[in-house]
PDB file of C-alpha atoms in Angstrom:
ATOM      1  CA  MET A 415      40.183 152.173  83.644  1.00 62.00           C
ATOM      2  CA  ILE A 416      43.409 150.329  83.496  1.00 68.00           C
ATOM      3  CA  LYS A 417      44.729 152.502  86.473  1.00 62.00           C
ATOM      4  CA  LYS A 418      41.788 150.819  88.359  1.00 63.00           C
ATOM      5  CA  ILE A 419      42.777 147.556  87.305  1.00 68.00           C
ATOM      6  CA  VAL A 420      46.376 147.793  88.014  1.00 61.00           C
ATOM      7  CA  LEU A 421      45.735 149.358  91.456  1.00 65.00           C
ATOM      8  CA  LEU A 422      43.069 146.595  91.981  1.00 68.00           C
ATOM      9  CA  LEU A 423      45.607 143.657  91.224  1.00 67.00           C
ATOM     10  CA  VAL A 424      48.267 145.519  93.638  1.00 62.00           C
ATOM     11  CA  ILE A 425      45.795 145.480  96.527  1.00 69.00           C
ATOM     12  CA  LEU A 426      45.177 141.778  96.012  1.00 65.00           C
ATOM     13  CA  ALA A 427      48.736 141.044  96.002  1.00 61.00           C
ATOM     14  CA  LEU A 428      49.475 142.727  99.224  1.00 61.00           C
ATOM     15  CA  ALA A 429      46.394 140.892 100.581  1.00 58.00           C
ATOM     16  CA  SER A 430      47.986 137.584  99.592  1.00 57.00           C
ATOM     17  CA  CYS A 431      51.067 138.604 101.293  1.00 53.00           C
ATOM     18  CA  SER A 432      49.833 139.736 104.460  1.00 51.00           C
ATOM     19  CA  SER A 433      47.497 136.576 105.073  1.00 48.00           C
ATOM     20  CA  SER A 434      50.704 134.156 104.743  1.00 47.00           C
ATOM     21  CA  LYS A 435      52.727 136.040 107.579  1.00 45.00           C
ATOM     22  CA  PRO A 436      51.139 134.443 110.470  1.00 45.00           C
ATOM     23  CA  ALA A 437      51.723 130.647 109.076  1.00 45.00           C
ATOM     24  CA  ILE A 438      55.296 131.858 109.092  1.00 39.00           C
ATOM     25  CA  ALA A 439      55.075 133.197 112.513  1.00 42.00           C
ATOM     26  CA  THR A 440      53.548 130.122 113.676  1.00 42.00           C
ATOM     27  CA  THR A 441      56.362 127.877 112.140  1.00 42.00           C
ATOM     28  CA  LYS A 442      58.866 129.699 114.204  1.00 41.00           C
ATOM     29  CA  LYS A 443      56.761 129.523 117.359  1.00 42.00           C
ATOM     30  CA  ALA A 444      56.612 125.994 116.895  1.00 40.00           C
ATOM     31  CA  ALA A 445      60.391 125.480 116.504  1.00 39.00           C
ATOM     32  CA  ALA A 446      60.903 127.368 119.598  1.00 41.00           C
ATOM     33  CA  VAL A 447      58.788 125.243 121.689  1.00 41.00           C
ATOM     34  CA  GLN A 448      60.602 122.262 120.235  1.00 43.00           C
ATOM     35  CA  ARG A 449      64.097 123.540 121.665  1.00 42.00           C
ATOM     36  CA  PRO A 450      63.797 123.350 125.209  1.00 39.00           C
ATOM     37  CA  ARG A 451      62.464 119.295 124.643  1.00 39.00           C
ATOM     38  CA  VAL A 452      65.743 118.805 123.191  1.00 36.00           C
ATOM     39  CA  ALA A 453      67.784 120.516 126.059  1.00 37.00           C
ATOM     40  CA  ALA A 454      65.653 118.799 128.766  1.00 38.00           C
ATOM     41  CA  THR A 455      66.915 115.239 126.869  1.00 35.00           C
ATOM     42  CA  LYS A 456      70.545 116.260 127.133  1.00 39.00           C
ATOM     43  CA  LYS A 457      70.407 117.105 130.624  1.00 36.00           C
ATOM     44  CA  THR A 458      69.063 113.706 131.845  1.00 37.00           C
ATOM     45  CA  THR A 459      71.723 111.694 130.099  1.00 38.00           C
ATOM     46  CA  PRO A 460      74.259 112.486 132.907  1.00 37.00           C
ATOM     47  CA  ALA A 461      72.387 110.828 135.460  1.00 37.00           C
ATOM     48  CA  LYS A 462      74.376 107.615 136.027  1.00 33.00           C
ATOM     49  CA  PRO A 463      74.322 107.034 139.898  1.00 34.00           C
ATOM     50  CA  ILE A 464      72.116 104.064 139.128  1.00 33.00           C
ATOM     51  CA  GLY A 465      74.860 101.846 139.164  1.00 32.00           C
ATOM     52  CA  LYS A 466      76.413 103.089 141.880  1.00 33.00           C
ATOM     53  CA  ASN A 467      77.535  99.970 144.329  1.00 34.00           C
ATOM     54  CA  TYR A 468      75.749 100.648 147.249  1.00 32.00           C
ATOM     55  CA  PRO A 469      77.075  97.961 150.631  1.00 37.00           C
ATOM     56  CA  SER A 470      74.575  95.209 151.399  1.00 38.00           C
ATOM     57  CA  THR A 471      72.604  95.528 154.377  1.00 36.00           C
ATOM     58  CA  ASN A 472      74.868  93.199 156.388  1.00 57.00           C
ATOM     59  CA  ASN A 473      77.968  94.855 155.699  1.00 75.00           C
ATOM     60  CA  THR A 474      77.846  97.241 158.875  1.00 81.00           C
ATOM     61  CA  THR A 475      79.491 100.348 158.722  1.00 83.00           C
ATOM     62  CA  GLU A 476      81.214 102.291 161.920  1.00 83.00           C
ATOM     63  CA  VAL A 477      83.760 105.055 162.171  1.00 81.00           C
ATOM     64  CA  ILE A 478      87.224 104.309 163.469  1.00 81.00           C
ATOM     65  CA  GLN A 479      88.533 107.247 165.606  1.00 71.00           C
ATOM     66  CA  SER A 480      92.487 107.219 166.086  1.00 65.00           C
ATOM     67  CA  THR A 481      95.005 109.693 164.224  1.00 64.00           C
ATOM     68  CA  SER A 482      91.986 110.269 161.778  1.00 68.00           C
ATOM     69  CA  LYS A 483      88.337 109.859 161.698  1.00 80.00           C
ATOM     70  CA  THR A 484      88.042 107.164 159.056  1.00 84.00           C
ATOM     71  CA  VAL A 485      84.592 105.327 158.221  1.00 87.00           C
ATOM     72  CA  VAL A 486      84.738 101.907 157.299  1.00 87.00           C
ATOM     73  CA  THR A 487      82.716  98.680 156.885  1.00 90.00           C
ATOM     74  CA  SER A 488      83.034  95.270 158.031  1.00 89.00           C
ATOM     75  CA  ASP A 489      83.963  94.002 154.582  1.00 90.00           C
ATOM     76  CA  LEU A 490      86.754  96.450 154.653  1.00 91.00           C
ATOM     77  CA  ILE A 491      87.911  95.153 158.114  1.00 93.00           C
ATOM     78  CA  ASN A 492      87.816  91.809 157.049  1.00 93.00           C
ATOM     79  CA  ASN A 493      90.012  92.148 154.152  1.00 93.00           C
ATOM     80  CA  TYR A 494      92.427  94.133 155.848  1.00 94.00           C
ATOM     81  CA  ILE A 495      92.703  90.938 158.449  1.00 95.00           C
ATOM     82  CA  LEU A 496      92.925  88.758 155.347  1.00 94.00           C
ATOM     83  CA  GLN A 497      95.892  90.823 153.859  1.00 93.00           C
ATOM     84  CA  TYR A 498      98.095  91.095 157.234  1.00 95.00           C
ATOM     85  CA  GLN A 499      97.082  88.109 159.003  1.00 94.00           C
ATOM     86  CA  GLU A 500     100.276  85.934 157.923  1.00 94.00           C
ATOM     87  CA  ILE A 501     102.757  89.215 158.763  1.00 95.00           C
ATOM     88  CA  ALA A 502     101.283  89.191 162.249  1.00 96.00           C
ATOM     89  CA  VAL A 503     101.576  85.518 162.783  1.00 95.00           C
ATOM     90  CA  GLY A 504     105.017  85.805 162.048  1.00 95.00           C
ATOM     91  CA  ASN A 505     105.759  88.626 163.992  1.00 96.00           C
ATOM     92  CA  MET A 506     104.070  86.882 166.831  1.00 96.00           C
ATOM     93  CA  LYS A 507     106.795  83.995 166.375  1.00 95.00           C
ATOM     94  CA  THR A 508     109.721  86.381 166.024  1.00 95.00           C
ATOM     95  CA  TYR A 509     108.896  88.912 168.794  1.00 96.00           C
ATOM     96  CA  GLY A 510     106.188  87.299 171.135  1.00 96.00           C
ATOM     97  CA  ILE A 511     103.568  90.073 170.467  1.00 97.00           C
ATOM     98  CA  PRO A 512     100.118  88.233 169.999  1.00 97.00           C
ATOM     99  CA  ALA A 513      98.850  88.580 166.468  1.00 97.00           C
ATOM    100  CA  SER A 514      95.461  89.358 167.595  1.00 97.00           C
ATOM    101  CA  ILE A 515      96.991  92.669 169.313  1.00 97.00           C
ATOM    102  CA  ILE A 516      98.879  93.374 166.169  1.00 98.00           C
ATOM    103  CA  LEU A 517      96.079  93.352 164.070  1.00 97.00           C
ATOM    104  CA  ALA A 518      93.709  94.907 166.200  1.00 97.00           C
ATOM    105  CA  GLN A 519      96.165  97.558 166.496  1.00 96.00           C
ATOM    106  CA  GLY A 520      96.376  97.887 162.857  1.00 96.00           C
ATOM    107  CA  ILE A 521      92.671  97.946 162.295  1.00 95.00           C
ATOM    108  CA  LEU A 522      92.622 100.838 165.106  1.00 94.00           C
ATOM    109  CA  GLU A 523      95.378 103.011 164.123  1.00 92.00           C
ATOM    110  CA  SER A 524      95.271 102.853 160.460  1.00 93.00           C
ATOM    111  CA  GLY A 525      91.418 102.600 160.021  1.00 92.00           C
ATOM    112  CA  ALA A 526      91.862  99.320 158.320  1.00 93.00           C
ATOM    113  CA  GLY A 527      94.230 100.934 156.134  1.00 92.00           C
ATOM    114  CA  ARG A 528      92.125 103.736 154.924  1.00 91.00           C
ATOM    115  CA  GLY A 529      93.413 106.198 157.553  1.00 90.00           C
ATOM    116  CA  ASP A 530      95.289 109.256 156.581  1.00 90.00           C
ATOM    117  CA  LEU A 531      98.879 107.679 157.896  1.00 92.00           C
ATOM    118  CA  ALA A 532      98.379 104.556 156.283  1.00 93.00           C
ATOM    119  CA  VAL A 533      97.443 105.953 153.006  1.00 93.00           C
ATOM    120  CA  GLU A 534     100.086 108.715 152.756  1.00 93.00           C
ATOM    121  CA  ALA A 535     102.857 106.999 154.627  1.00 94.00           C
ATOM    122  CA  ASN A 536     102.099 103.310 155.121  1.00 95.00           C
ATOM    123  CA  ASN A 537     101.972 103.643 158.945  1.00 94.00           C
ATOM    124  CA  HIS A 538      99.479 101.474 160.304  1.00 95.00           C
ATOM    125  CA  PHE A 539     100.053 101.959 163.944  1.00 95.00           C
ATOM    126  CA  GLY A 540     100.287 105.614 164.538  1.00 91.00           C
ATOM    127  CA  ILE A 541     103.657 105.621 165.835  1.00 91.00           C
ATOM    128  CA  LYS A 542     105.516 109.199 165.974  1.00 91.00           C
ATOM    129  CA  CYS A 543     109.011 109.794 165.143  1.00 91.00           C
ATOM    130  CA  HIS A 544     110.582 110.372 168.460  1.00 85.00           C
ATOM    131  CA  LYS A 545     114.423 110.857 168.682  1.00 84.00           C
ATOM    132  CA  ASP A 546     115.984 107.918 167.270  1.00 83.00           C
ATOM    133  CA  TRP A 547     113.999 107.824 164.265  1.00 87.00           C
ATOM    134  CA  LEU A 548     116.193 108.361 161.007  1.00 89.00           C
ATOM    135  CA  GLY A 549     113.542 107.807 158.389  1.00 91.00           C
ATOM    136  CA  GLU A 550     111.263 109.684 156.446  1.00 94.00           C
ATOM    137  CA  SER A 551     108.499 111.129 158.424  1.00 92.00           C
ATOM    138  CA  VAL A 552     104.960 113.434 157.546  1.00 93.00           C
ATOM    139  CA  ARG A 553     103.240 115.992 159.443  1.00 91.00           C
ATOM    140  CA  HIS A 554      99.864 115.093 161.060  1.00 83.00           C
ATOM    141  CA  ASP A 555      97.435 116.637 163.468  1.00 79.00           C
ATOM    142  CA  ASP A 556      96.989 114.415 166.626  1.00 71.00           C
ATOM    143  CA  ASP A 557      97.310 115.226 170.247  1.00 65.00           C
ATOM    144  CA  SER A 558      99.019 118.585 168.814  1.00 75.00           C
ATOM    145  CA  ALA A 559      98.897 120.118 165.726  1.00 83.00           C
ATOM    146  CA  GLN A 560     101.326 118.739 162.686  1.00 85.00           C
ATOM    147  CA  GLU A 561     103.176 116.090 165.086  1.00 90.00           C
ATOM    148  CA  CYS A 562     105.915 113.923 163.413  1.00 92.00           C
ATOM    149  CA  PHE A 563     104.978 110.559 162.287  1.00 93.00           C
ATOM    150  CA  ARG A 564     107.296 107.765 160.569  1.00 93.00           C
ATOM    151  CA  LYS A 565     106.722 107.019 157.016  1.00 95.00           C
ATOM    152  CA  TYR A 566     107.463 103.658 155.481  1.00 95.00           C
ATOM    153  CA  PRO A 567     107.951 102.278 152.014  1.00 94.00           C
ATOM    154  CA  GLN A 568     105.252  99.599 152.248  1.00 94.00           C
ATOM    155  CA  ALA A 569     102.980  98.658 155.139  1.00 94.00           C
ATOM    156  CA  SER A 570     104.994  95.360 155.851  1.00 94.00           C
ATOM    157  CA  GLU A 571     107.694  97.944 156.926  1.00 95.00           C
ATOM    158  CA  SER A 572     105.386  99.400 159.288  1.00 96.00           C
ATOM    159  CA  TYR A 573     104.355  95.844 161.029  1.00 97.00           C
ATOM    160  CA  ARG A 574     107.940  95.143 161.502  1.00 96.00           C
ATOM    161  CA  ASP A 575     108.662  98.576 163.186  1.00 95.00           C
ATOM    162  CA  HIS A 576     105.708  98.292 165.515  1.00 96.00           C
ATOM    163  CA  ALA A 577     107.354  94.847 166.806  1.00 96.00           C
ATOM    164  CA  LEU A 578     110.674  96.332 167.114  1.00 95.00           C
ATOM    165  CA  PHE A 579     109.210  99.636 168.734  1.00 94.00           C
ATOM    166  CA  LEU A 580     107.730  97.298 171.443  1.00 96.00           C
ATOM    167  CA  VAL A 581     110.681  95.379 171.907  1.00 95.00           C
ATOM    168  CA  GLY A 582     113.078  97.843 172.024  1.00 92.00           C
ATOM    169  CA  LYS A 583     111.363 100.659 174.331  1.00 92.00           C
ATOM    170  CA  LYS A 584     112.077 100.023 177.891  1.00 93.00           C
ATOM    171  CA  ARG A 585     108.583 101.042 179.179  1.00 93.00           C
ATOM    172  CA  TYR A 586     106.990  98.134 177.228  1.00 96.00           C
ATOM    173  CA  GLU A 587     108.955  95.426 179.105  1.00 95.00           C
ATOM    174  CA  SER A 588     106.367  94.858 181.560  1.00 95.00           C
ATOM    175  CA  LEU A 589     104.231  93.718 178.495  1.00 96.00           C
ATOM    176  CA  PHE A 590     106.400  90.442 177.613  1.00 96.00           C
ATOM    177  CA  LYS A 591     105.732  89.078 180.962  1.00 95.00           C
ATOM    178  CA  TYR A 592     102.365  88.443 179.984  1.00 95.00           C
ATOM    179  CA  GLU A 593     101.076  85.251 178.141  1.00 93.00           C
ATOM    180  CA  LYS A 594     101.587  85.352 174.622  1.00 90.00           C
ATOM    181  CA  ASP A 595      97.788  84.628 173.963  1.00 90.00           C
ATOM    182  CA  ASP A 596      96.558  86.801 176.879  1.00 95.00           C
ATOM    183  CA  TYR A 597      95.321  89.623 174.684  1.00 96.00           C
ATOM    184  CA  LYS A 598      93.173  91.330 177.112  1.00 96.00           C
ATOM    185  CA  ALA A 599      96.157  91.918 179.333  1.00 97.00           C
ATOM    186  CA  TRP A 600      98.177  92.855 176.555  1.00 97.00           C
ATOM    187  CA  ALA A 601      95.215  95.455 175.258  1.00 96.00           C
ATOM    188  CA  LYS A 602      95.169  96.928 178.978  1.00 96.00           C
ATOM    189  CA  GLY A 603      99.325  97.130 179.376  1.00 96.00           C
ATOM    190  CA  LEU A 604      99.623  99.046 175.972  1.00 96.00           C
ATOM    191  CA  ARG A 605      97.402 101.786 177.563  1.00 94.00           C
ATOM    192  CA  ALA A 606      99.154 101.366 181.039  1.00 95.00           C
ATOM    193  CA  CYS A 607     102.702 101.606 179.333  1.00 94.00           C
ATOM    194  CA  GLY A 608     101.590 104.951 177.500  1.00 92.00           C
ATOM    195  CA  TYR A 609     100.837 103.742 173.925  1.00 92.00           C
ATOM    196  CA  ALA A 610      97.624 105.664 173.501  1.00 88.00           C
ATOM    197  CA  THR A 611      95.809 108.262 175.666  1.00 85.00           C
ATOM    198  CA  ASP A 612      92.853 107.117 174.879  1.00 88.00           C
ATOM    199  CA  PRO A 613      91.181 105.608 178.103  1.00 90.00           C
ATOM    200  CA  ASN A 614      88.999 103.295 176.236  1.00 92.00           C
ATOM    201  CA  TYR A 615      91.758 102.053 173.972  1.00 93.00           C
ATOM    202  CA  PRO A 616      91.932  98.459 175.464  1.00 94.00           C
ATOM    203  CA  ASP A 617      88.188  98.045 175.123  1.00 94.00           C
ATOM    204  CA  LYS A 618      88.435  98.857 171.566  1.00 93.00           C
ATOM    205  CA  LEU A 619      91.240  96.509 171.126  1.00 95.00           C
ATOM    206  CA  ILE A 620      89.284  93.889 172.746  1.00 95.00           C
ATOM    207  CA  SER A 621      86.327  94.559 170.842  1.00 94.00           C
ATOM    208  CA  TYR A 622      87.908  94.311 167.445  1.00 94.00           C
ATOM    209  CA  ILE A 623      89.799  90.968 168.597  1.00 95.00           C
ATOM    210  CA  GLU A 624      86.269  89.169 169.765  1.00 93.00           C
ATOM    211  CA  ARG A 625      84.012  90.372 166.845  1.00 93.00           C
ATOM    212  CA  TYR A 626      86.420  89.621 164.001  1.00 93.00           C
ATOM    213  CA  ASN A 627      87.810  86.506 166.020  1.00 93.00           C
ATOM    214  CA  LEU A 628      91.440  87.412 166.130  1.00 95.00           C
ATOM    215  CA  HIS A 629      92.535  85.295 168.909  1.00 95.00           C
ATOM    216  CA  GLN A 630      92.316  82.560 166.403  1.00 94.00           C
ATOM    217  CA  TYR A 631      95.529  83.837 164.857  1.00 95.00           C
ATOM    218  CA  ASP A 632      97.218  83.623 168.667  1.00 96.00           C
ATOM    219  CA  CYS A 633      96.186  79.995 168.680  1.00 94.00           C
ATOM    220  CA  GLN A 634      98.007  79.039 165.299  1.00 93.00           C
ATOM    221  CA  VAL A 635     101.018  80.101 166.903  1.00 94.00           C
ATOM    222  CA  THR A 636     100.534  78.254 170.529  1.00 93.00           C
ATOM    223  CA  GLY A 637      98.816  75.265 169.231  1.00 93.00           C
ATOM    224  CA  LYS A 638      95.936  75.670 171.359  1.00 90.00           C
ATOM    225  CA  THR A 639      92.436  74.624 170.135  1.00 90.00           C
ATOM    226  CA  TYR A 640      90.513  77.997 169.294  1.00 87.00           C
ATOM    227  CA  VAL A 641      86.719  78.424 170.549  1.00 84.00           C
ATOM    228  CA  ALA A 642      85.223  81.051 168.325  1.00 81.00           C
ATOM    229  CA  ILE A 643      83.419  83.973 170.291  1.00 77.00           C
ATOM    230  CA  ASN A 644      81.500  85.637 167.489  1.00 65.00           C
ATOM    231  CA  LYS A 645      80.096  82.626 165.634  1.00 54.00           C
ATOM    232  CA  THR A 646      79.355  85.047 162.563  1.00 58.00           C
ATOM    233  CA  ALA A 647      82.653  86.083 162.047  1.00 57.00           C
ATOM    234  CA  PRO A 648      84.724  83.942 159.662  1.00 54.00           C
ATOM    235  CA  THR A 649      87.873  82.047 160.980  1.00 52.00           C
ATOM    236  CA  ARG A 650      90.719  80.270 159.723  1.00 50.00           C
ATOM    237  CA  THR A 651      89.664  76.716 161.400  1.00 41.00           C
ATOM    238  CA  SER A 652      86.588  76.329 159.087  1.00 35.00           C
ATOM    239  CA  THR A 653      86.611  73.268 156.879  1.00 30.00           C
ATOM    240  CA  SER A 654      86.473  73.556 152.778  1.00 31.00           C
ATOM    241  CA  VAL A 655      84.362  71.475 150.525  1.00 29.00           C
ATOM    242  CA  VAL A 656      85.612  70.629 147.436  1.00 29.00           C
ATOM    243  CA  TYR A 657      83.005  71.080 144.093  1.00 30.00           C
ATOM    244  CA  SER A 658      83.306  69.213 140.672  1.00 31.00           C
ATOM    245  CA  ASP A 659      86.084  71.328 140.082  1.00 39.00           C
ATOM    246  CA  PRO A 660      88.794  70.665 142.348  1.00 36.00           C
ATOM    247  CA  LYS A 661      90.656  73.706 141.759  1.00 39.00           C
ATOM    248  CA  ILE A 662      87.915  75.670 142.983  1.00 40.00           C
ATOM    249  CA  ASN A 663      87.805  75.352 146.733  1.00 44.00           C
ATOM    250  CA  MET A 664      84.709  77.073 148.764  1.00 42.00           C
ATOM    251  CA  ASN A 665      84.595  77.909 152.017  1.00 43.00           C
ATOM    252  CA  SER A 666      82.106  75.306 153.480  1.00 41.00           C
ATOM    253  CA  ASN A 667      80.320  77.978 155.858  1.00 56.00           C
ATOM    254  CA  ASP A 668      79.733  80.410 152.561  1.00 67.00           C
ATOM    255  CA  PRO A 669      79.739  79.188 149.080  1.00 75.00           C
ATOM    256  CA  ASN A 670      80.165  82.955 148.125  1.00 81.00           C
ATOM    257  CA  LEU A 671      83.663  83.115 148.890  1.00 87.00           C
ATOM    258  CA  TYR A 672      86.803  81.417 147.421  1.00 86.00           C
ATOM    259  CA  GLU A 673      89.678  81.100 149.281  1.00 85.00           C
ATOM    260  CA  VAL A 674      93.182  81.810 147.452  1.00 84.00           C
ATOM    261  CA  GLN A 675      95.206  78.699 146.822  1.00 85.00           C
ATOM    262  CA  LYS A 676      99.103  78.873 145.799  1.00 75.00           C
ATOM    263  CA  GLY A 677      99.668  80.076 142.371  1.00 76.00           C
ATOM    264  CA  ASP A 678      96.310  82.209 142.103  1.00 81.00           C
ATOM    265  CA  THR A 679      96.076  85.391 140.524  1.00 83.00           C
ATOM    266  CA  LEU A 680      93.058  87.608 140.135  1.00 83.00           C
ATOM    267  CA  TYR A 681      93.130  86.818 136.687  1.00 79.00           C
ATOM    268  CA  SER A 682      92.963  83.420 137.028  1.00 83.00           C
ATOM    269  CA  ILE A 683      90.100  83.260 139.614  1.00 88.00           C
ATOM    270  CA  SER A 684      88.205  85.695 137.653  1.00 83.00           C
ATOM    271  CA  LYS A 685      88.355  83.369 134.694  1.00 82.00           C
ATOM    272  CA  LYS A 686      87.088  80.548 136.992  1.00 85.00           C
ATOM    273  CA  PHE A 687      84.055  82.294 138.113  1.00 86.00           C
ATOM    274  CA  ASN A 688      83.531  84.351 134.585  1.00 84.00           C
ATOM    275  CA  LEU A 689      84.019  87.276 136.143  1.00 85.00           C
ATOM    276  CA  LEU A 690      85.925  90.381 134.899  1.00 85.00           C
ATOM    277  CA  VAL A 691      88.989  91.566 137.134  1.00 82.00           C
ATOM    278  CA  ASP A 692      87.303  94.843 137.764  1.00 81.00           C
ATOM    279  CA  ASP A 693      84.298  93.043 139.377  1.00 84.00           C
ATOM    280  CA  LEU A 694      86.450  90.782 141.213  1.00 85.00           C
ATOM    281  CA  LYS A 695      88.294  94.073 142.905  1.00 84.00           C
ATOM    282  CA  ARG A 696      84.969  96.021 143.476  1.00 84.00           C
ATOM    283  CA  LYS A 697      83.401  92.827 145.240  1.00 86.00           C
ATOM    284  CA  ASN A 698      86.370  92.634 147.664  1.00 83.00           C
ATOM    285  CA  ASN A 699      87.013  96.587 147.903  1.00 79.00           C
ATOM    286  CA  LEU A 700      90.478  95.734 146.638  1.00 80.00           C
ATOM    287  CA  THR A 701      92.733  98.745 145.165  1.00 74.00           C
ATOM    288  CA  ASP A 702      95.259  96.828 143.849  1.00 71.00           C
ATOM    289  CA  ASN A 703      96.011  93.246 142.151  1.00 75.00           C
ATOM    290  CA  ALA A 704      97.816  92.074 145.604  1.00 77.00           C
ATOM    291  CA  ILE A 705      96.218  88.613 147.054  1.00 79.00           C
ATOM    292  CA  SER A 706      97.760  86.077 149.624  1.00 75.00           C
ATOM    293  CA  ILE A 707      97.120  82.552 150.008  1.00 77.00           C
ATOM    294  CA  GLY A 708      94.474  81.503 152.472  1.00 77.00           C
ATOM    295  CA  GLN A 709      92.448  85.139 151.616  1.00 84.00           C
ATOM    296  CA  ARG A 710      88.890  84.578 150.865  1.00 83.00           C
ATOM    297  CA  LEU A 711      87.352  86.588 148.022  1.00 86.00           C
ATOM    298  CA  LYS A 712      83.766  87.256 147.302  1.00 87.00           C
ATOM    299  CA  VAL A 713      83.097  85.539 143.709  1.00 86.00           C
ATOM    300  CA  LYS A 714      79.295  85.360 143.986  1.00 81.00           C
TER     301      LYS A 714
END
């Protein structure tokens, strides 16, 4: 009888153990179901292209094809012009080359400063080494593979060498018979003298000059009255309006622009308009802190 009772208790104990096992298994399955949900959350966190800075709808894009293929926007081209306009005007005064031609060639040959040669060698005019070049050089594919191009310590040296190149080469003598501000004759003459092999080279230069009102810089030197061809492009002849703070000069045609004054820095301008320096640089596609007097910056 005692044996039967003991046996019965053992059977009841085993039965109770077996009935609890499914609950444990169910708990493990539930835990396993939760793991993928945690992983899915982690995968979604790197998705940060939401804050990517896309160009505005009025900021047109184009491809510049010269010594390299470069995609640029109209804003980048305008910033390039503002950055080098004073050098171009100075070279026109010193060497007699139209500032409009200098800037148009700079835009085309350097991809508005973004082309391979401009980035790697500060070469903004696609000038090759030639036999008389004693400076540094880089190799780059152009008309032939791995041709020798001049390398400069800074972009301003490229602008100076471009002027000396045209003045010093006998084959460009005929250019200086044209009027200083006759940019169409200069554009066609450069192609005729062999500066470029592209048959559309003159048309490309003239297009940049007229789309971005580059002829205004010729008029600054000659003293002639400039009449804008492209009414939408900014010109230096436009007047300024002074707001309540006399230190903040805004362009009357666009209240979102600020014209750089003597003594301004990116930091001081950012403080005037409650911006971060990085935001100011991003708005204007600036890669460094260099700005020049008369340059117009987006501040809104």
